CSV table of C-alpha atoms (C1' of nucleotides) in Angstrom, one decimal:
chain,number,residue,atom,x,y,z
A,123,UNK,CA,-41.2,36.4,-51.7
A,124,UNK,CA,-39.3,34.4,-48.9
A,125,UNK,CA,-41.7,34.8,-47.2
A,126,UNK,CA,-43.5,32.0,-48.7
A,127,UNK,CA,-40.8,29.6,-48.3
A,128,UNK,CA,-40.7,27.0,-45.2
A,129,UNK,CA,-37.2,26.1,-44.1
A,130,UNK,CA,-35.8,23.6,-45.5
A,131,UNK,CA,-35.9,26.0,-48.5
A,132,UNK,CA,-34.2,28.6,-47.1
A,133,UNK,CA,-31.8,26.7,-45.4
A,134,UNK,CA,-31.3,25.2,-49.0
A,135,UNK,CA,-31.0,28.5,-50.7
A,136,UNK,CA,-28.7,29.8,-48.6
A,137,UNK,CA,-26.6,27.0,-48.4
A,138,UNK,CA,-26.6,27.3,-52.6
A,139,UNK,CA,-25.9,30.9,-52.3
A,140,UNK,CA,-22.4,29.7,-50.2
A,141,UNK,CA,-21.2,26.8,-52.3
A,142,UNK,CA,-21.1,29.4,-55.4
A,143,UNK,CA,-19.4,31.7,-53.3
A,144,UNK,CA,-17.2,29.9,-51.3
A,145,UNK,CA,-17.5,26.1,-52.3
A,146,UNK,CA,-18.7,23.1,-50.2
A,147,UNK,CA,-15.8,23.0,-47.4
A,148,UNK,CA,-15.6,27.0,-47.2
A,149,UNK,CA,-18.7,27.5,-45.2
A,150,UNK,CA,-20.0,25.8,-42.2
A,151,UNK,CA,-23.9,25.4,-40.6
A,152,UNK,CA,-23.3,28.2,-38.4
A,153,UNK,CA,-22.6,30.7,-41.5
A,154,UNK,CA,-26.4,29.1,-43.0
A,155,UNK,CA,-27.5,29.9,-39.3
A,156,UNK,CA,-27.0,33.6,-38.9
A,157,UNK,CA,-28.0,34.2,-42.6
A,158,UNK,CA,-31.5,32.4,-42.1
A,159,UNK,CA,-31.7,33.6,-38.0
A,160,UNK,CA,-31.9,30.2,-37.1
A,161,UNK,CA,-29.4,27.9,-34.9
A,162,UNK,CA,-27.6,25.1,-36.0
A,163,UNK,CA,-29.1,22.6,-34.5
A,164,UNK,CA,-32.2,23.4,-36.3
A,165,UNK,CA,-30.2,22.5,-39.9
A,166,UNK,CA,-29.6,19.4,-38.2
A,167,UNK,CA,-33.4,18.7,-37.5
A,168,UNK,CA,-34.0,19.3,-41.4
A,169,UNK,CA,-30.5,18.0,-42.7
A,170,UNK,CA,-28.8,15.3,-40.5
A,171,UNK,CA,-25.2,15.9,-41.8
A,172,UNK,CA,-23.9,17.8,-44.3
A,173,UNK,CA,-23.2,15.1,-46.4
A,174,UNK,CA,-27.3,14.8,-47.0
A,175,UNK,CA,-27.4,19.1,-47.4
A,176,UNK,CA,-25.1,18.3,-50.3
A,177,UNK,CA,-27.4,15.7,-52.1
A,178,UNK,CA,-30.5,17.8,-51.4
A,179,UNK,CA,-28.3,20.8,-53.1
A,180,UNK,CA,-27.5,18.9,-56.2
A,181,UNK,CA,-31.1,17.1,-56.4
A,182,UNK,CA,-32.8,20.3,-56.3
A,183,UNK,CA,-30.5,21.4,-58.9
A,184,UNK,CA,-30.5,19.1,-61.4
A,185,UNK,CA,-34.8,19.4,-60.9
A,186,UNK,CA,-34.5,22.9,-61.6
A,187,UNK,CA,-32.4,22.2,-64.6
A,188,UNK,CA,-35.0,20.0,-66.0
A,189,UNK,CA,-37.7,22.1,-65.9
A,190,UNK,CA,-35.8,25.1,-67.5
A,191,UNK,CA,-34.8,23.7,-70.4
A,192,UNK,CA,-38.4,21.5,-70.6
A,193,UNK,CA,-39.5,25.3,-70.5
A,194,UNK,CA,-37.1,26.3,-73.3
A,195,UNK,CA,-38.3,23.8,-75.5
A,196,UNK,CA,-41.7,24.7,-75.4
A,197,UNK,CA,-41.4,28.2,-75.9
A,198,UNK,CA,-39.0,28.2,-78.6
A,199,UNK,CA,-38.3,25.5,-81.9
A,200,UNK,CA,-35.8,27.9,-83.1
A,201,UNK,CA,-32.4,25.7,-82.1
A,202,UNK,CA,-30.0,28.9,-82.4
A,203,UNK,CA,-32.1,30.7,-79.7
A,204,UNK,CA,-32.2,27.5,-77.7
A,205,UNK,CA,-28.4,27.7,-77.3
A,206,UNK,CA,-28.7,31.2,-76.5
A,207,UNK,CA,-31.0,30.6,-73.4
A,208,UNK,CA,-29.3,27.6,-72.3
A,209,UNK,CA,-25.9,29.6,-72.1
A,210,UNK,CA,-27.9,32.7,-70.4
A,211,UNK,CA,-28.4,30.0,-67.2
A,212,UNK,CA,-24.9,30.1,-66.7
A,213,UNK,CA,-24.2,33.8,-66.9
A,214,UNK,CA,-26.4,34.6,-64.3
A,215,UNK,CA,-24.4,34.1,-61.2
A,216,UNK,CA,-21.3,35.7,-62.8
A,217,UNK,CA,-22.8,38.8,-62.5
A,218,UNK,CA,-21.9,38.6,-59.1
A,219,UNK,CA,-18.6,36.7,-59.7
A,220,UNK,CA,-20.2,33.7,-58.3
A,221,UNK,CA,-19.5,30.4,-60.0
A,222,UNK,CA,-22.3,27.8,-60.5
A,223,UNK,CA,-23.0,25.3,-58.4
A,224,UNK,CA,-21.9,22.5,-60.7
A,225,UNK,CA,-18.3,24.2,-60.9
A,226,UNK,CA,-18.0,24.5,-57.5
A,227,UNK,CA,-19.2,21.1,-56.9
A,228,UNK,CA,-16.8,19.7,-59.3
A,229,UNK,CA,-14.0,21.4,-58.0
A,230,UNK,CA,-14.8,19.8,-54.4
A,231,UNK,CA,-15.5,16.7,-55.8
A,232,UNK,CA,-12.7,14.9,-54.1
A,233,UNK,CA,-14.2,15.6,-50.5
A,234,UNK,CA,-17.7,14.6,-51.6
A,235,UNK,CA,-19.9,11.8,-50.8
A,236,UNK,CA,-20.1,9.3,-53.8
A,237,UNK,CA,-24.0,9.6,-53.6
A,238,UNK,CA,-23.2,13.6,-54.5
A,239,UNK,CA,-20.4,12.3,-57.0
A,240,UNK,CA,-23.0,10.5,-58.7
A,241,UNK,CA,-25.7,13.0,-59.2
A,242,UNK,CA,-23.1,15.4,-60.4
A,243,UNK,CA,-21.8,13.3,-62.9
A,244,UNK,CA,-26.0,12.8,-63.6
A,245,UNK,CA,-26.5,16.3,-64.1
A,246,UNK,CA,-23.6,16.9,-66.3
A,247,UNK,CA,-25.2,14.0,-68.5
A,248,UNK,CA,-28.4,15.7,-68.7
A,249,UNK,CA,-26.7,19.1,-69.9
A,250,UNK,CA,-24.5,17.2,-72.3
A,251,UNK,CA,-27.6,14.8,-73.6
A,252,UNK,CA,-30.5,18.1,-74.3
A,253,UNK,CA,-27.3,20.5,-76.2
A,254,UNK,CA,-26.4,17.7,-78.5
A,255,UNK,CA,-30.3,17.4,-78.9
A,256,UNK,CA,-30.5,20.3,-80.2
A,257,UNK,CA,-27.3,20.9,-81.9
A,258,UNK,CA,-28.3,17.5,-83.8
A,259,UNK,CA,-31.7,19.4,-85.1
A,260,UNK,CA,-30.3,22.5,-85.4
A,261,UNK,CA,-27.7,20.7,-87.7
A,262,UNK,CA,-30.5,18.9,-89.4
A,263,UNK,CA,-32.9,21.8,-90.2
A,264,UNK,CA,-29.8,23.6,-91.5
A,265,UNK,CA,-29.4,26.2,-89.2
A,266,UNK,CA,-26.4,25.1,-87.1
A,267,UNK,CA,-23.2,24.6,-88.9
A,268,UNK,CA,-20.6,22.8,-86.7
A,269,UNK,CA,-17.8,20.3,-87.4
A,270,UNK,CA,-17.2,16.8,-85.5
A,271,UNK,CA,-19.7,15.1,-83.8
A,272,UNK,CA,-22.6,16.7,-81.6
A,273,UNK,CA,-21.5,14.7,-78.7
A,274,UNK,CA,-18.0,16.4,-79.0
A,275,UNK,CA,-19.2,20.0,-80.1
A,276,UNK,CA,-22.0,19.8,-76.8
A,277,UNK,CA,-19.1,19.1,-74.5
A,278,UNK,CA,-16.7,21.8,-75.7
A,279,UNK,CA,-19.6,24.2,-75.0
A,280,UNK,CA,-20.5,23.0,-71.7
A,281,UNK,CA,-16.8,22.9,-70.6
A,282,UNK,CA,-16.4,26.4,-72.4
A,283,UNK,CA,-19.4,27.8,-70.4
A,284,UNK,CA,-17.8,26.7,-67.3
A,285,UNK,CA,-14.0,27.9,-68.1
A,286,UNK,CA,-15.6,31.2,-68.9
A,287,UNK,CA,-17.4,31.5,-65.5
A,288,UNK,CA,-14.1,30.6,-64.0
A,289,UNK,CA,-12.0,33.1,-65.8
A,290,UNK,CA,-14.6,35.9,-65.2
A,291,UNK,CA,-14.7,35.1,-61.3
A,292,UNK,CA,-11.1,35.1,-61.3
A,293,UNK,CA,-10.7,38.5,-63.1
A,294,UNK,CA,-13.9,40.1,-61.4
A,295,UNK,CA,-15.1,40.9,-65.3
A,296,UNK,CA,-18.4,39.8,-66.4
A,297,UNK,CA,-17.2,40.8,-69.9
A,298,UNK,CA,-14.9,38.0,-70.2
A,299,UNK,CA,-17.7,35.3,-69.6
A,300,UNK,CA,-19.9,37.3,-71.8
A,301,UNK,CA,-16.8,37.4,-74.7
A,302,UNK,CA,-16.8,33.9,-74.7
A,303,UNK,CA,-20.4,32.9,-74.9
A,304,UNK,CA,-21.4,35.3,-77.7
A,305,UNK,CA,-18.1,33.2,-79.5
A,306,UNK,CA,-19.8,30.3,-78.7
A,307,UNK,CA,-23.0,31.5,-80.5
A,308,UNK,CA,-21.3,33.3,-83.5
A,309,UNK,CA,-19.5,29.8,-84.1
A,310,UNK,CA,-22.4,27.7,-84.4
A,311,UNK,CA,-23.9,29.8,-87.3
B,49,UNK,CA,14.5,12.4,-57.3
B,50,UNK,CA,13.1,14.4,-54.0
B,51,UNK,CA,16.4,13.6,-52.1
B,52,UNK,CA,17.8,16.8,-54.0
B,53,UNK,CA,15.2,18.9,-52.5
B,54,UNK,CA,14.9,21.4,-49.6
B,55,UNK,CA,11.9,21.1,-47.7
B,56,UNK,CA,10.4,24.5,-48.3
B,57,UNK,CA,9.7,22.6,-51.8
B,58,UNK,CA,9.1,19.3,-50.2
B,59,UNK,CA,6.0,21.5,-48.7
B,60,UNK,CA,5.2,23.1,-51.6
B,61,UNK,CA,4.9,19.8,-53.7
B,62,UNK,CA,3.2,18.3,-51.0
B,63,UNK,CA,0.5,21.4,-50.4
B,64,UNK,CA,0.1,21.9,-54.3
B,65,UNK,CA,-0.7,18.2,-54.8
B,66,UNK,CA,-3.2,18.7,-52.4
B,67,UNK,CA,-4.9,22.0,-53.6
B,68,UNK,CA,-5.3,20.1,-56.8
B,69,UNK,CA,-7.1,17.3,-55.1
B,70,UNK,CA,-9.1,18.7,-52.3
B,71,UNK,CA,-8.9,22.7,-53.0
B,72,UNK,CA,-7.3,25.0,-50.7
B,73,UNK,CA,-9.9,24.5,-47.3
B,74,UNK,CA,-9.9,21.0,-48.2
B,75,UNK,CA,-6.1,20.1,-46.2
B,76,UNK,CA,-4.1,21.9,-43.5
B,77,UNK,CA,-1.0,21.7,-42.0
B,78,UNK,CA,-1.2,18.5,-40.1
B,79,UNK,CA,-1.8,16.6,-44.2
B,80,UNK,CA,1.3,18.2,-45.3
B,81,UNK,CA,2.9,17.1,-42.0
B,82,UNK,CA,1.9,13.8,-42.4
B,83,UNK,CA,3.3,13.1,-46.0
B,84,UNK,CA,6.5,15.1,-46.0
B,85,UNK,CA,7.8,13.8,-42.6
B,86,UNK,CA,7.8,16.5,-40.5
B,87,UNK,CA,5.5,18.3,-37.7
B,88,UNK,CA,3.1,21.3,-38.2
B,89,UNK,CA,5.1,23.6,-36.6
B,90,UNK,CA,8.4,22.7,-38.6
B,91,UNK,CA,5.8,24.5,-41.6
B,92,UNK,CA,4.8,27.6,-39.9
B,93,UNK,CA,8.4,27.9,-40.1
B,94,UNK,CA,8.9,28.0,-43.4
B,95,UNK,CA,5.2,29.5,-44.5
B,96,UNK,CA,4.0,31.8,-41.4
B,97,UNK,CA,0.2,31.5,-42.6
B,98,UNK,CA,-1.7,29.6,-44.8
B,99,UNK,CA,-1.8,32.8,-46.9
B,100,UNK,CA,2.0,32.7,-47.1
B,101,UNK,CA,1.9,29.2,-48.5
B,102,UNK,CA,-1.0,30.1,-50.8
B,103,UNK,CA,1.2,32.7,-52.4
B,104,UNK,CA,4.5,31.0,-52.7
B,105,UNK,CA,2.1,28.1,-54.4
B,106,UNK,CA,0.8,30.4,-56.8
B,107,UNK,CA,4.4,32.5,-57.3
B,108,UNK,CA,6.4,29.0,-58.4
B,109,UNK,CA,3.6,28.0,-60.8
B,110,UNK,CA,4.1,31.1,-62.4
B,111,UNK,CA,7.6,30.8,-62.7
B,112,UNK,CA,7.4,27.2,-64.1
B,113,UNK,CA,4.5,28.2,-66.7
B,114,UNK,CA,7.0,31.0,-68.0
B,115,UNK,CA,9.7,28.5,-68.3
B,116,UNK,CA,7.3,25.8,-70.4
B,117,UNK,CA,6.5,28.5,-72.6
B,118,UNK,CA,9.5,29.9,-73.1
B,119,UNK,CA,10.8,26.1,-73.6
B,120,UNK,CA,8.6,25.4,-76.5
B,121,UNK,CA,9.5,28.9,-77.9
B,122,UNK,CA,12.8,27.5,-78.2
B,123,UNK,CA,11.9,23.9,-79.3
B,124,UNK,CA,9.3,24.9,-82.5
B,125,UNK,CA,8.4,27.5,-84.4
B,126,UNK,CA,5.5,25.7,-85.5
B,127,UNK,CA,1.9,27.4,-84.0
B,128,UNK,CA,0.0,24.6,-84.2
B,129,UNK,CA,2.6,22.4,-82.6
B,130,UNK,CA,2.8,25.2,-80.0
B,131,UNK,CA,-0.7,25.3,-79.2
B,132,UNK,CA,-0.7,21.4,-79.4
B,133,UNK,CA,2.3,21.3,-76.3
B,134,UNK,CA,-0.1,24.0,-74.8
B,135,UNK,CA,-2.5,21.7,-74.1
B,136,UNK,CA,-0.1,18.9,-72.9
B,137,UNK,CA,0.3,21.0,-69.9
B,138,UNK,CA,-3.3,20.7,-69.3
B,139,UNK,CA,-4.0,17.1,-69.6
B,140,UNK,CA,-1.4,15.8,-67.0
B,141,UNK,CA,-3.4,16.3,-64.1
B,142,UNK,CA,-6.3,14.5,-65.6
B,143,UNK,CA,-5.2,11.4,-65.7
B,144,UNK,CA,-5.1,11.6,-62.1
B,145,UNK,CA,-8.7,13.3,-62.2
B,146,UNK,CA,-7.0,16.1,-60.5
B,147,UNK,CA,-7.0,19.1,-61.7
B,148,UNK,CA,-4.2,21.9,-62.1
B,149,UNK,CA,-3.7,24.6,-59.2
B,150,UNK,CA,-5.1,27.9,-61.5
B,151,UNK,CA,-8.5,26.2,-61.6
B,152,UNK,CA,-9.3,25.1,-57.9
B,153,UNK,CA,-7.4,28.6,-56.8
B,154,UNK,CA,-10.3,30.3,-59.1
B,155,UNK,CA,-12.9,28.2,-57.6
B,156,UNK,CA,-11.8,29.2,-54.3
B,157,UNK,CA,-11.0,32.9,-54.6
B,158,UNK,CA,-13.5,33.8,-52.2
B,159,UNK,CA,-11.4,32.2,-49.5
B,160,UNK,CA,-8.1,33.5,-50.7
B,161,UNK,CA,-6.1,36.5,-49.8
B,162,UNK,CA,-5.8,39.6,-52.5
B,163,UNK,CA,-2.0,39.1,-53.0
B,164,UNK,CA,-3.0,35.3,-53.9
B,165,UNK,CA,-6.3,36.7,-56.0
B,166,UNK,CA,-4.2,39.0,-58.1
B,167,UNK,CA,-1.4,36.7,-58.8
B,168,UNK,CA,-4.2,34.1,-60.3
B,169,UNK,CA,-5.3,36.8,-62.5
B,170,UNK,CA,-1.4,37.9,-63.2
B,171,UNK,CA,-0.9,33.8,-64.5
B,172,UNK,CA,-4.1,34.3,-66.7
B,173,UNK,CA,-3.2,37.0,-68.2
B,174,UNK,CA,0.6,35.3,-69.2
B,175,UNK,CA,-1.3,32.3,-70.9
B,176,UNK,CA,-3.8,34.1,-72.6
B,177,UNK,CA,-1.4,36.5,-73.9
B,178,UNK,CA,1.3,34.1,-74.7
B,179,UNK,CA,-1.7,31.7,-76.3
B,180,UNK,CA,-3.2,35.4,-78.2
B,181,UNK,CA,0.3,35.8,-79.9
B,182,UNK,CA,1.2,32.4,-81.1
B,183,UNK,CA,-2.8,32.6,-82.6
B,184,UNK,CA,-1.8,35.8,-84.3
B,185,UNK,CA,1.4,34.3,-85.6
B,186,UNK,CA,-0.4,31.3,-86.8
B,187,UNK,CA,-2.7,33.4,-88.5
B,188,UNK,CA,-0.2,35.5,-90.3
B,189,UNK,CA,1.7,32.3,-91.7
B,190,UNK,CA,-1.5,31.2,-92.7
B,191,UNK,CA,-1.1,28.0,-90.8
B,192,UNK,CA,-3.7,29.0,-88.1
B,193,UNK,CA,-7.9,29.6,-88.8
B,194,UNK,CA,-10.0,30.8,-86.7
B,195,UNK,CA,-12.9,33.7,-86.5
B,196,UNK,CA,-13.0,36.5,-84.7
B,197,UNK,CA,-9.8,37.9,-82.8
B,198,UNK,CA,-7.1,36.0,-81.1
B,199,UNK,CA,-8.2,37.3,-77.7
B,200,UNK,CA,-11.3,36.0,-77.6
B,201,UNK,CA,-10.4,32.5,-79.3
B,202,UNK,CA,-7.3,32.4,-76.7
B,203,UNK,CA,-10.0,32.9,-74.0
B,204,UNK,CA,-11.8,29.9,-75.6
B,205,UNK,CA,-9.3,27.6,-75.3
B,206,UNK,CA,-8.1,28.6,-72.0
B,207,UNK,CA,-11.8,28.5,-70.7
B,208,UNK,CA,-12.1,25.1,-72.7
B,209,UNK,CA,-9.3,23.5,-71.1
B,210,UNK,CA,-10.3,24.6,-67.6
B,211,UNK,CA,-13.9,23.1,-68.1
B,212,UNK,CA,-12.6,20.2,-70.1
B,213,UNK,CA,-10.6,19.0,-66.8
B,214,UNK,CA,-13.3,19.7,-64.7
B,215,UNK,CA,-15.9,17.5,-66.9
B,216,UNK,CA,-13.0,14.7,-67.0
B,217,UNK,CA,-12.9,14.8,-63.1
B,218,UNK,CA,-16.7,14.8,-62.3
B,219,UNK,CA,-16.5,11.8,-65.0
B,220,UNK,CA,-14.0,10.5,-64.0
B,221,UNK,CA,-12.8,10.2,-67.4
B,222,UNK,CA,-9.5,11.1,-69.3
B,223,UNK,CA,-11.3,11.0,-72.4
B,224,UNK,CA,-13.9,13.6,-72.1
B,225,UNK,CA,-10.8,15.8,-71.3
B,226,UNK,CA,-9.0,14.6,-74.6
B,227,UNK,CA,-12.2,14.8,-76.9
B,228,UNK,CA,-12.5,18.6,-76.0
B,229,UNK,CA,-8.4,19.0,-76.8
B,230,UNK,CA,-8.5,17.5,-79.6
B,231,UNK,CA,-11.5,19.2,-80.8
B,232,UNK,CA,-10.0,22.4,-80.0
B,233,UNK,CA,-6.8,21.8,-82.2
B,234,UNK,CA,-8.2,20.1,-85.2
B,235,UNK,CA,-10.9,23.5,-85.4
B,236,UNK,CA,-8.1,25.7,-85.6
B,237,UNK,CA,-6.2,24.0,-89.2
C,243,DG,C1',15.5,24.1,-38.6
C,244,DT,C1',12.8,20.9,-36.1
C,245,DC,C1',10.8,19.5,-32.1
C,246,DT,C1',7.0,19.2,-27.9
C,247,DA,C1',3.5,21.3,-25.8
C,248,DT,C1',-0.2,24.0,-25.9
C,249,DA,C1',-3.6,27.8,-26.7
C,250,DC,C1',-7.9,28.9,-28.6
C,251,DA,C1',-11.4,29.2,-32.1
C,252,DG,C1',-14.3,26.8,-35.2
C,253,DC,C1',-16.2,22.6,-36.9
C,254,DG,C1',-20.1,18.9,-37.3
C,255,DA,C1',-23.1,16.7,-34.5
C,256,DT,C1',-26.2,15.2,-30.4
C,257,DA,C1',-29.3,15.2,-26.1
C,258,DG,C1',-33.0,16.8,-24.2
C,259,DA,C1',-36.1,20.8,-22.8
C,260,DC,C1',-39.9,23.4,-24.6
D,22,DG,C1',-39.7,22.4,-35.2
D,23,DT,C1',-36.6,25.2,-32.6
D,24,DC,C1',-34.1,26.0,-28.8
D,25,DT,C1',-29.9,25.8,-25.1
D,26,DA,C1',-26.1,23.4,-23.8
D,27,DT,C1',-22.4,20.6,-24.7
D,28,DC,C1',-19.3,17.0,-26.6
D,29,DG,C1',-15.2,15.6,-29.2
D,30,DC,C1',-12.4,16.7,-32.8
D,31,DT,C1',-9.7,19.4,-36.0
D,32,DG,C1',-8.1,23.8,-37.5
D,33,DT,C1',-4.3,27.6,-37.5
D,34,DA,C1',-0.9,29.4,-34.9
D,35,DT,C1',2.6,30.3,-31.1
D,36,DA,C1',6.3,29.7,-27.3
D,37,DG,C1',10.2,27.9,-26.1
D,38,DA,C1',13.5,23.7,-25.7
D,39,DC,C1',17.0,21.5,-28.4
DNA sequence: GTCTATACAGCGATAGAC
DNA sequence: GTCTATCGCTGTATAGAC
């Protein structure tokens, strides 16, 4: 499967795989090194500084998140089950207690380029911009009941979603993220 | 103000401060050093290890969260006005788009020691369970609504609040924080 | 209880050979 | 595109004087 992959990608996937763990300032290029048996000057060759690893983290990211839910909205017009696999993208990593890279990101945010700042803040727009979306048909064909605004009701999910990846990290128990998320559904109905 | 205080807390202020900006690999001894006045070495004295520090961080937030709570115990008997001064203690770091110690300790529990890992979870479990019994209160005076049992909606507005301050900081916007709060009281009358 | 001085490991980053 | 070698800096931590 890797095997396919040149290495920029690797070096990218690996470097993703540490943020979630450890976040941006708890690993360095020498941890990415040994995991993808290269040396560190060779991340430098594809990544001048770690500032540019960062945007090429979040860039990649926010590309991936695009085509999922583009994905999602083809295979499905039900708005309800929508919701469902939009919230599923988020409980993947806590199955291993990780944190998205988002969370992590925001949590580092302070010690982060404003180039990175920026394309955070870009792909929590697009997150907030497709659930209201949908919560505004799903309200509008009658099968999402919700009160306020969609605006408002799209950013208490997405901060729920990350909350609940935080609390489940912090109590090593995917059951609390999962507690939380089926809420979420159940609520919307 | 800090004239009164003993520098073991002039450290602790100083090092919590920074947590909430930068997370815990984000500073070392030599920042602390710099804005309290004194030299790195003057802090090993007091905190040994960085671990030591990390725990006494996490031990006197504890403490202080016990006292607010047990404050507005004495101060209303009101629920919603409980749940209301709840919040409070959430939104005061956000106007300074930092956000409060439990959440940047979660995102960096990989990093931390397991005293410091099962003291975060110990503080989680004290707010949801003091938030769980003034729901059920609520409830039972028929001032509180809400589906579904007071554990899981305490875990909603705990994980709400967390993700709310993180979406206000990647914003950099008090209001995103506010929306969410406000949200989350108004669906619980 | 705070200081100076220092040890030593790890960090991001670069030069230049291959 | 990857390597070896190395630089300069910062990190945590300690010893010992005051």
């Amino acid at each position: 499967m890797n095997n396919n992959k040149n290495t920029s990608e690797l070096i990218l996937d690996t470097a993703q795989a540490l943020v979630q763990e450890v976040g941006f300032n708890g690993f360095s290029y020498a941890h990415i090194a040994e995991k993808v048996g290269i040396r560190t000057a060779s991340i430098h060759y594809h990544f001048p500084n770690k500032e540019d690893l960062g945007e090429a983290l979040i860039t990649r990211y926010h590309r991936e998140f695009v085509a999922t839910v583009a994905q999602i909205d083809t295979e499905t017009q039900n708005s309800l089950e929508k919701i469902r696999r939009y919230i599923m993208i988020f409980s993947i990593p806590v199955d291993t207690y990780c944190t998205c890279l988002s969370v992590m990101l925001s949590s580092d945010l302070a010690t982060l380029s404003e180039a990175v700042r920026e394309r955070l803040a870009g792909f929590f727009t697009a997150n907030l911009a497709w659930v209201e979306r949908v919560l505004e048909q799903g309200r509008s064909d009658g099968q999402l009941h919700f009160q306020g605004s969609a605006d408002v009701q799209a950013h208490k999910i997405l901060a729920s979603l990350q909350g609940a990846q935080l609390l489940a990290r912090s109590f090593k128990d995917a059951n609390r993220f999962t507690m939380i998320a089926d809420s979420l559904l159940s609520a919307l109905t």
